[in-house]
């Protein structure tokens, strides 16, 4: 988010031994924060502890069968770099996840998703270092308990494991997923005759660039809030008062609301308060136009949350990690 913040101590690690040595030097009372790419975090104050940045690199094929290639990537590789690696080798499955900021290690942490695909769809396994028993554990897809922007690492194992590497299962033959409205439209606009993973990736990149600000230019953390799910009955009631409300039915019958729509209806889209703002093209994204403090961004998010609650009776949950 481009926030100016200081930590008491900062170090990087590029393999498990370095990580282990750094942890051994730390006094147990010192708070610990592990950073990936730092793209989904908002610091509201200086950090009085040790920040470790994961810089574990390397992308390697570990296994292959008739239909799949299994690729292991260091957690410190950039996510989009990994996607490009797959595209260059004609390996399918992550093209819809093009241009998502952040690093590979964060992808299972919050089951990153976009345009109809989530990381759980291509996840094979990961290795993570346990801070207390100092051993490396392997997690299968079931162990991770993936949900919408959720995993075991954000819940019961929070702050206990440090993800070292992730293995993904890529398809040799693509199974295109272009059902997310805007993709079909963009592919047509691009004049694509024959579908390819490269074309789908480019369509996703075009859509993202048209809506989402580039964090290298304007500080932001992508969606600041999650899209909230509500019971079908409550959705039916809301539809009566707000016929334009945008919602998608989940497998369990509950309805996922477009939080961007709710926020826009409350009049926040494009609002700027000092250097903190609600993005003009996607209300779910909060931005730092230059020198906003983390506290200013947080306060804006709190006011947005309160006004959505007052107008729709729906409680938004922040998707960004607040420190
Ligand atoms: N909408 C509005 N106003 C807005 C924004 C959205 O009315 O300002 C409505 C529109 O009706 C639109 C619908 O919301 O059709 C959905 O919008 P969009 O396709 O932009 O997706 P989203 O639900 O707002 C989610 C993810 C994004 C992901 C896109 C595409 C979450 C929290 N966000 O946004 O993920 O890129 O879908 O799949 O689930 C992220 O997690 O950081 C992120 C950017």
Coordinates of N, CA and C and ligand atoms in Angstrom, one line a residue, residues 40 100-101 110 112-117 148-149 180 182 207-208 211-212 221-227 244 246 248 256-265 269 279-285 319, ligand 1:
X40 N -0.4 -7.6 0.3 CA -1.7 -7.7 0.9 C -1.7 -7.4 2.4
X100 N -1.7 -11.2 -10.8 CA -2.1 -11.0 -9.3 C -0.8 -10.6 -8.6
X101 N -0.8 -9.5 -7.9 CA 0.5 -9.1 -7.2 C 0.8 -10.1 -6.1
X110 N -3.9 -17.6 1.2 CA -5.3 -17.1 1.2 C -6.0 -17.6 -0.1
X112 N -5.6 -17.6 -3.3 CA -5.8 -16.5 -4.3 C -6.8 -17.0 -5.4
X113 N -7.6 -16.0 -5.9 CA -8.5 -16.4 -6.9 C -8.9 -15.2 -7.8
X114 N -9.2 -15.5 -9.0 CA -9.7 -14.4 -9.9 C -10.3 -15.1 -11.2
X115 N -11.3 -14.5 -11.7 CA -11.9 -14.9 -13.0 C -12.2 -16.4 -13.0
X116 N -12.9 -16.8 -12.0 CA -13.4 -18.2 -12.0 C -12.4 -19.3 -11.6
X117 N -11.2 -18.9 -11.2 CA -10.2 -20.0 -10.8 C -9.6 -19.6 -9.5
X148 N -12.9 -19.7 0.5 CA -12.9 -18.4 -0.3 C -11.9 -17.5 0.5
X149 N -10.7 -17.2 -0.2 CA -9.7 -16.4 0.4 C -9.3 -16.9 1.8
X180 N -16.3 -16.4 -16.8 CA -16.5 -15.1 -16.1 C -16.7 -14.0 -17.2
X182 N -16.6 -11.0 -18.2 CA -15.7 -10.0 -18.9 C -14.7 -10.7 -19.8
X207 N -8.2 -6.8 -18.7 CA -9.3 -6.5 -17.8 C -8.8 -5.9 -16.4
X208 N -7.8 -6.6 -15.9 CA -7.2 -6.1 -14.6 C -6.6 -4.7 -14.8
X211 N -9.2 -2.0 -14.7 CA -10.0 -1.7 -13.5 C -9.1 -1.5 -12.2
X212 N -8.0 -2.3 -12.2 CA -7.3 -2.3 -10.9 C -6.0 -1.4 -11.1
X221 N -3.8 -2.7 -2.3 CA -3.6 -4.1 -1.9 C -4.7 -5.0 -2.6
X222 N -5.1 -4.6 -3.8 CA -6.2 -5.3 -4.5 C -7.5 -5.1 -3.7
X223 N -8.3 -6.1 -3.7 CA -9.6 -5.9 -2.9 C -9.3 -5.7 -1.5
X224 N -9.8 -4.7 -0.9 CA -9.6 -4.4 0.5 C -10.5 -5.3 1.4
X225 N -11.7 -5.6 0.9 CA -12.7 -6.3 1.6 C -13.0 -7.6 0.8
X226 N -13.6 -8.6 1.5 CA -14.0 -9.8 0.9 C -15.5 -9.6 0.4
X227 N -15.9 -10.4 -0.6 CA -17.3 -10.3 -1.0 C -18.1 -11.1 0.1
X244 N -31.3 -3.6 -7.9 CA -30.0 -3.7 -8.7 C -28.9 -4.5 -8.0
X246 N -26.1 -6.9 -6.7 CA -25.4 -8.0 -7.4 C -25.0 -9.1 -6.5
X248 N -24.2 -13.7 -6.3 CA -24.0 -15.0 -7.0 C -24.3 -16.1 -6.0
X256 N -23.4 -14.8 -2.4 CA -22.2 -14.0 -2.3 C -22.5 -12.6 -2.9
X257 N -22.4 -11.6 -2.2 CA -22.7 -10.2 -2.7 C -21.4 -9.6 -3.3
X258 N -21.6 -8.8 -4.3 CA -20.5 -8.0 -4.8 C -20.3 -6.8 -3.9
X259 N -19.3 -6.8 -3.0 CA -19.0 -5.8 -2.1 C -18.8 -4.4 -2.8
X260 N -18.1 -4.5 -4.0 CA -17.9 -3.3 -4.7 C -19.2 -2.5 -5.0
X261 N -20.2 -3.3 -5.3 CA -21.5 -2.7 -5.6 C -22.1 -2.0 -4.3
X262 N -22.0 -2.7 -3.2 CA -22.5 -2.2 -2.0 C -21.8 -0.9 -1.6
X263 N -20.5 -0.9 -1.8 CA -19.7 0.3 -1.4 C -20.0 1.5 -2.4
X264 N -20.1 1.1 -3.6 CA -20.5 2.2 -4.6 C -21.8 2.8 -4.3
X265 N -22.8 2.0 -3.9 CA -24.1 2.5 -3.6 C -24.1 3.4 -2.4
X269 N -17.3 5.4 -4.1 CA -16.5 5.2 -5.2 C -15.9 6.5 -5.7
X279 N -11.0 3.6 -4.8 CA -10.7 3.7 -6.3 C -11.9 4.1 -7.1
X280 N -11.6 4.9 -8.2 CA -12.7 5.4 -9.0 C -13.3 4.3 -10.0
X281 N -12.5 3.2 -10.2 CA -13.0 2.2 -11.2 C -13.3 0.9 -10.6
X282 N -13.0 0.7 -9.3 CA -13.4 -0.5 -8.6 C -13.4 -0.2 -7.1
X283 N -14.6 0.0 -6.6 CA -14.8 0.5 -5.2 C -14.3 -0.4 -4.1
X284 N -14.0 -1.7 -4.5 CA -13.5 -2.6 -3.5 C -12.0 -2.4 -3.2
X285 N -11.4 -1.5 -4.0 CA -9.9 -1.3 -3.8 C -9.7 0.1 -3.1
X319 N -10.2 -8.1 3.7 CA -9.4 -9.1 3.0 C -7.9 -8.9 3.3
Ligands
LIG1 N1 -19.2 -3.8 -8.8 C1 -19.8 -2.5 -8.7 N2 -19.0 -1.5 -8.4 C2 -17.7 -1.6 -8.2 C3 -17.1 -2.8 -8.3 C4 -17.8 -3.9 -8.6 O1 -21.0 -2.4 -8.9 O2 -17.1 -0.5 -7.9 C5 -20.0 -5.0 -9.2 C6 -20.3 -5.1 -10.7 O3 -21.6 -5.5 -10.8 C7 -19.4 -6.3 -11.1 C8 -19.4 -7.1 -9.8 O4 -19.4 -6.1 -8.7 O5 -20.0 -7.0 -12.1 C9 -18.1 -7.9 -9.7 O6 -17.0 -7.1 -9.9 P1 -15.6 -7.6 -10.4 O7 -15.7 -8.5 -11.5 O8 -14.6 -6.5 -10.5 O9 -15.1 -8.5 -9.2 P2 -15.2 -8.4 -7.6 O10 -16.2 -9.3 -7.1 O11 -15.3 -6.9 -7.2 C10 -13.4 -10.3 -7.2 C11 -12.1 -10.5 -6.4 C12 -11.0 -9.9 -7.2 C13 -10.9 -10.5 -8.5 C14 -12.2 -10.3 -9.3 C15 -12.3 -11.1 -10.6 C16 -12.7 -10.6 -4.1 C17 -12.6 -9.9 -2.7 N3 -12.2 -9.9 -5.1 O12 -13.7 -8.9 -7.2 O13 -9.8 -10.2 -6.5 O14 -9.8 -10.0 -9.3 O15 -13.3 -10.8 -8.4 O16 -12.4 -12.5 -10.3 O17 -13.2 -11.7 -4.2 C18 -8.3 -9.4 -4.8 O18 -8.6 -10.4 -4.1 O19 -7.4 -8.6 -4.4 C19 -8.9 -9.2 -6.1 C20 -8.6 -8.1 -6.8

